[in-house]
Short mmCIF file of C-alpha atoms and ligand atoms in Angstrom, two decimals:
data_model
loop_
_atom_site.label_atom_id
_atom_site.label_comp_id
_atom_site.label_asym_id
_atom_site.label_seq_id
_atom_site.Cartn_x
_atom_site.Cartn_y
_atom_site.Cartn_z
CA MET A 76 82.81 99.74 25.88
CA LYS A 77 80.59 97.18 25.10
CA LEU A 78 81.83 93.79 25.11
CA ALA A 79 80.04 90.44 23.84
CA LEU A 80 80.51 86.65 23.43
CA PHE A 81 78.79 85.80 19.92
CA GLU A 82 78.36 82.79 17.74
CA ASP A 83 80.71 80.14 18.82
CA ASN A 84 81.93 82.05 21.81
CA LEU A 85 83.94 84.56 19.92
CA PHE A 86 85.08 88.00 21.45
CA GLY A 87 83.35 91.12 19.93
CA VAL A 88 82.92 94.43 20.97
CA ILE A 89 79.79 96.81 19.85
CA THR A 90 79.79 100.04 18.05
CA HIS A 91 77.53 101.90 16.89
CA ASP A 92 78.89 100.73 13.37
CA GLY A 93 77.88 97.14 14.58
CA LEU A 94 80.05 94.30 16.12
CA TRP A 95 83.42 93.74 15.74
CA ASP A 96 85.65 90.30 16.06
CA VAL A 97 88.36 91.13 18.15
CA THR A 98 88.87 87.73 19.32
CA GLU A 99 92.46 87.62 17.40
CA ILE A 100 93.76 89.63 20.83
CA LEU A 101 92.91 87.28 23.09
CA PRO A 102 96.07 84.91 23.22
CA GLN A 103 94.44 82.61 25.58
CA TYR A 104 91.34 81.90 23.22
CA GLN A 105 90.21 78.48 22.83
CA THR A 106 86.50 77.00 22.71
CA GLY A 107 84.85 74.47 24.91
CA TYR A 108 83.83 73.81 28.57
CA ALA A 109 87.25 74.40 29.84
CA ALA A 110 87.98 77.75 27.75
CA ASN A 111 89.25 80.10 30.53
CA PHE A 112 89.94 83.49 28.05
CA TRP A 113 87.01 85.14 29.09
CA VAL A 114 88.17 85.19 32.60
CA CYS A 115 91.48 86.22 31.39
CA MET A 116 89.88 88.96 29.24
CA CYS A 117 87.84 90.09 32.54
CA ARG A 118 91.44 90.47 34.44
CA ASP A 119 93.43 92.15 31.71
CA PHE A 120 90.89 94.35 30.14
CA GLU A 121 92.76 97.76 31.15
CA GLU A 122 96.07 96.58 29.31
CA LEU A 123 93.73 95.08 26.20
CA ARG A 124 91.67 97.75 26.03
CA PRO A 125 93.96 99.48 23.39
CA LYS A 126 94.47 96.78 21.28
CA ILE A 127 90.74 96.46 21.13
CA GLN A 128 90.19 100.05 20.12
CA ALA A 129 92.78 99.53 17.57
CA LEU A 130 91.07 97.07 16.01
CA VAL A 131 87.12 98.42 15.78
CA LYS A 132 87.49 101.04 12.76
CA ARG A 133 84.56 102.96 11.65
CA GLY A 134 82.74 101.09 8.46
CA ASP A 135 82.27 97.64 8.41
CA GLY A 136 81.28 96.10 11.75
CA LEU A 137 78.76 93.41 11.64
CA PRO A 138 75.20 93.80 11.57
CA LEU A 139 73.62 92.96 15.08
CA GLU A 140 71.03 91.29 13.70
CA LYS A 141 72.94 88.73 11.74
CA VAL A 142 74.91 87.64 14.81
CA ARG A 143 73.77 85.28 17.67
CA LEU A 144 75.02 86.88 20.98
CA ARG A 145 76.04 84.57 23.85
CA SER A 146 75.75 85.43 27.85
CA PRO A 147 78.75 88.03 28.19
CA VAL A 148 79.86 85.72 31.22
CA LEU A 149 81.10 82.56 30.37
CA ASN A 150 82.40 79.65 32.88
CA PRO A 151 82.28 82.35 36.02
CA THR A 152 83.72 80.49 39.39
CA LYS A 153 80.40 81.95 40.61
CA VAL A 154 77.34 83.58 40.20
CA ILE A 155 76.55 85.29 43.72
CA ALA A 156 73.15 87.12 44.22
CA ALA A 157 71.82 89.74 46.67
CA ALA A 158 69.00 88.91 48.72
CA SER A 159 66.19 91.14 49.85
CA ASN A 160 67.96 94.14 48.59
CA TYR A 161 64.90 96.70 47.46
CA GLY A 162 62.77 97.32 50.81
CA SER A 163 59.22 97.34 48.31
CA HIS A 164 60.31 93.84 47.19
CA VAL A 165 61.12 92.55 50.99
CA ASP A 166 57.38 94.24 51.50
CA GLU A 167 56.08 92.13 48.89
CA MET A 168 57.69 89.02 49.59
CA ARG A 169 56.43 89.73 53.28
CA ASP A 170 52.79 90.01 52.04
CA ARG A 171 53.03 86.70 50.14
CA GLY A 172 53.89 85.16 53.62
CA ALA A 173 57.71 84.00 52.87
CA PRO A 174 59.47 83.53 56.51
CA SER A 175 60.28 87.01 57.79
CA SER A 176 63.81 85.27 58.91
CA TRP A 177 64.83 85.28 55.14
CA LEU A 178 63.98 88.97 54.62
CA LEU A 179 64.96 90.90 57.56
CA ASP A 180 68.72 90.60 56.53
CA PHE A 181 70.66 91.55 53.33
CA ASP A 182 72.57 88.61 52.69
CA VAL A 183 74.00 86.99 49.68
CA PHE A 184 73.81 83.53 48.10
CA LEU A 185 74.95 81.40 45.04
CA LYS A 186 73.38 80.36 42.12
CA SER A 187 75.33 77.49 39.56
CA PRO A 188 77.10 79.32 36.98
CA SER A 189 75.48 76.17 34.77
CA SER A 190 72.00 78.01 34.92
CA ILE A 191 73.37 80.85 32.72
CA ILE A 192 71.80 81.30 29.14
CA GLY A 193 72.60 84.24 27.13
CA PRO A 194 70.34 86.48 25.00
CA GLY A 195 68.03 84.82 22.31
CA GLU A 196 68.29 81.68 24.23
CA THR A 197 64.87 80.06 25.74
CA ILE A 198 64.41 79.12 29.12
CA HIS A 199 62.58 75.63 29.53
CA LEU A 200 61.18 75.57 32.85
CA PRO A 201 61.19 72.22 34.77
CA ASP A 202 58.20 70.73 35.49
CA VAL A 203 58.19 70.89 39.02
CA GLN A 204 55.49 72.28 42.13
CA GLY A 205 55.20 75.98 42.67
CA GLU A 206 55.20 79.28 40.87
CA ILE A 207 58.14 80.38 38.80
CA HIS A 208 59.38 84.03 39.12
CA HIS A 209 60.98 86.67 37.33
CA GLU A 210 63.31 88.74 38.93
CA SER A 211 65.25 91.97 36.87
CA GLU A 212 68.57 92.58 38.39
CA LEU A 213 71.34 94.96 37.46
CA ALA A 214 74.66 92.47 37.84
CA VAL A 215 78.32 93.35 38.31
CA VAL A 216 80.91 91.91 36.43
CA ILE A 217 84.44 91.31 38.72
CA GLY A 218 87.45 92.37 37.01
CA LYS A 219 90.08 92.38 39.85
CA ALA A 220 90.10 89.47 42.15
CA GLY A 221 90.24 90.08 45.68
CA LYS A 222 89.31 89.24 49.28
CA ASN A 223 88.34 91.26 51.88
CA ILE A 224 87.39 93.90 49.64
CA SER A 225 87.05 97.41 51.51
CA GLU A 226 83.65 99.89 50.63
CA ALA A 227 86.37 102.31 49.56
CA GLU A 228 88.17 100.01 47.35
CA ALA A 229 85.31 97.95 45.60
CA MET A 230 84.18 99.94 42.52
CA GLY A 231 87.82 99.10 41.60
CA HIS A 232 87.59 95.78 41.18
CA VAL A 233 84.04 96.16 38.97
CA LEU A 234 84.76 95.32 35.48
CA GLY A 235 81.69 96.58 34.34
CA TYR A 236 77.96 95.65 34.37
CA THR A 237 74.95 93.75 32.82
CA ILE A 238 71.74 92.76 33.14
CA ALA A 239 70.31 89.19 35.11
CA ILE A 240 67.12 87.67 35.47
CA ASP A 241 67.11 85.85 39.01
CA VAL A 242 64.42 82.98 37.46
CA THR A 243 63.53 81.52 40.91
CA LEU A 244 61.24 78.54 42.13
CA ARG A 245 59.16 79.88 44.93
CA GLY A 246 58.60 77.57 48.10
CA LYS A 247 60.06 76.48 50.95
CA GLY A 248 63.58 74.43 50.73
CA ASP A 249 67.30 75.67 49.63
CA ARG A 250 67.43 78.84 48.05
CA SER A 251 70.59 77.84 45.74
CA ARG A 252 68.63 74.72 44.81
CA ARG A 253 65.48 76.68 43.58
CA LYS A 254 67.51 79.38 41.69
CA SER A 255 69.71 77.27 39.78
CA TYR A 256 67.68 75.14 37.45
CA ASP A 257 69.20 74.87 33.71
CA GLY A 258 68.21 78.48 32.05
CA PHE A 259 67.33 80.38 35.56
CA THR A 260 70.29 82.92 35.39
CA PRO A 261 69.58 84.66 31.52
CA VAL A 262 72.64 87.22 31.30
CA GLY A 263 73.10 89.69 28.51
CA PRO A 264 72.65 91.20 25.88
CA TRP A 265 76.57 92.22 26.43
CA LEU A 266 78.98 93.97 29.32
CA VAL A 267 78.98 97.23 29.60
CA THR A 268 82.51 98.37 30.99
CA ALA A 269 82.51 100.85 34.34
CA ASP A 270 83.96 103.85 32.48
CA GLU A 271 80.34 104.08 30.76
CA ILE A 272 78.20 104.03 33.70
CA PRO A 273 79.39 106.68 35.68
CA ASP A 274 76.50 105.88 38.50
CA PRO A 275 75.47 102.49 38.47
CA HIS A 276 72.98 103.59 41.38
CA ALA A 277 70.88 105.45 38.86
CA LEU A 278 69.43 103.23 36.45
CA SER A 279 66.32 102.54 35.44
CA VAL A 280 65.45 98.88 35.63
CA LYS A 281 62.44 97.49 33.95
CA LEU A 282 60.85 94.06 33.00
CA TRP A 283 57.84 93.65 30.69
CA VAL A 284 56.27 89.63 30.32
CA ASN A 285 54.44 89.60 26.92
CA GLY A 286 54.70 93.37 26.75
CA GLN A 287 52.90 94.49 30.11
CA LEU A 288 55.34 96.18 32.37
CA ARG A 289 55.72 93.98 35.79
CA GLN A 290 58.92 95.70 37.12
CA ASP A 291 60.05 99.69 36.95
CA ALA A 292 62.76 101.06 39.88
CA ASN A 293 65.70 102.31 40.07
CA THR A 294 68.78 101.41 41.32
CA GLY A 295 69.21 103.74 43.81
CA ASP A 296 66.68 102.39 45.65
CA MET A 297 68.92 99.49 46.70
CA LEU A 298 69.21 98.89 50.50
CA VAL A 299 72.70 97.61 50.41
CA LYS A 300 74.45 99.55 47.26
CA ILE A 301 77.44 97.93 45.11
CA PRO A 302 80.12 98.62 47.33
CA GLY A 303 78.40 97.07 50.32
CA ILE A 304 77.45 94.09 47.88
CA ILE A 305 81.27 93.26 47.31
CA ALA A 306 82.20 94.11 50.56
CA PHE A 307 79.89 91.75 52.41
CA ALA A 308 80.35 88.79 49.68
CA SER A 309 84.29 88.98 49.65
CA SER A 310 84.60 88.88 53.40
CA VAL A 311 83.37 85.12 52.70
CA MET A 312 84.71 84.07 49.38
CA THR A 313 87.44 85.62 47.00
CA LEU A 314 85.90 86.95 44.51
CA ASN A 315 87.68 85.94 40.85
CA PRO A 316 87.84 87.41 37.18
CA GLY A 317 84.55 87.54 35.48
CA ASP A 318 82.41 86.21 38.33
CA LEU A 319 79.05 87.50 38.22
CA ILE A 320 77.03 89.20 41.32
CA SER A 321 73.54 90.02 40.87
CA THR A 322 72.44 93.02 43.00
CA GLY A 323 68.96 91.93 44.04
CA SER A 324 65.57 92.19 42.43
CA PRO A 325 63.51 95.41 42.47
CA PRO A 326 59.52 94.84 43.37
CA GLY A 327 57.23 93.56 40.77
CA VAL A 328 57.94 90.19 40.78
CA GLY A 329 55.84 87.52 39.30
CA GLU A 330 55.11 84.31 37.44
CA ILE A 331 55.98 82.88 34.16
CA HIS A 332 54.90 80.63 32.23
CA PRO A 333 55.64 78.71 28.92
CA GLY A 334 54.91 80.42 26.15
CA ASP A 335 55.57 84.23 27.57
CA HIS A 336 58.15 86.37 26.76
CA MET A 337 60.51 88.02 28.79
CA ALA A 338 61.96 91.66 28.10
CA ALA A 339 64.23 93.23 30.85
CA GLU A 340 65.45 96.82 30.17
CA ILE A 341 68.33 98.68 32.10
CA SER A 342 69.20 102.35 30.94
CA GLY A 343 72.75 102.49 29.93
CA ILE A 344 73.15 98.98 28.87
CA GLY A 345 70.16 97.67 26.88
CA ARG A 346 67.52 94.95 26.78
CA LEU A 347 67.69 91.23 27.08
CA GLU A 348 64.74 88.96 25.62
CA ILE A 349 64.17 85.75 26.72
CA PRO A 350 61.20 83.42 25.09
CA VAL A 351 59.61 81.25 27.84
CA ALA A 352 59.12 77.38 26.92
CA GLY A 353 58.13 73.88 28.43
CA LYS A 354 59.78 71.24 29.55
CA PRO A 355 62.77 70.42 26.70
CA ILE A 356 62.41 67.24 24.87
CA PRO A 357 64.57 64.61 26.23
CA ARG A 358 67.43 63.74 23.89
CA ASP A 359 68.58 60.36 22.81
MN1 MN B 697 66.97 87.91 43.13
#
């Protein structure tokens, strides 16, 4: 099932016939900053699935081009991301002179949830020194909470998958700060539930900038696979429903500039398009 948030964070399901508004099945639905209905939906999805299916009838879904999709991750307690998880990306960063201590070992780090933007939103690059890069990544959305999850049980905690672009300011200093500017985590276009992705380690990941292919890889090349990432991350912190785990960038990272257009595609999921602009004009 393809789950989406749209307009003012209404809850929708996407089928071949369009988008279906199924917000009414969520008793906790509320809008605004403190909305936690999405977290509850992530936790309760299997119970909700038959109710959603009953609402999705053929014939008159909303045409996708007429709705504004939002990020399919709302107020997660955290955004976890894997570092150095594709061998050839580690090699290209070593060639750029990155400190080897950062590259030799797999690790996870945090990105600010406030850096998330959704499909069709624009990333406004901050006015800072240094190169700002795209990293296209398969991202996991957690359904069932857990701590110290074993690799054998890890996939049972996955609600589904989406696309994330882990936008990164290169340079010295803390990785979490360099990856947490507003807009630095585009996510979307929707969440594909795990039953539709039987093997998340056999997906093609591509990213274009202005139509030029920059990243072209397969998730089978991850050094630490999803069960290993979940086991490691959950040995540190409790994973909560709705949390996002980005699985690391394949090679081909490169600079983005105002005026560029990014498009990331993962087979079995979809395509996420994000325009790049300069510093936003300050509001009054
Ligand atoms: Mn990354």
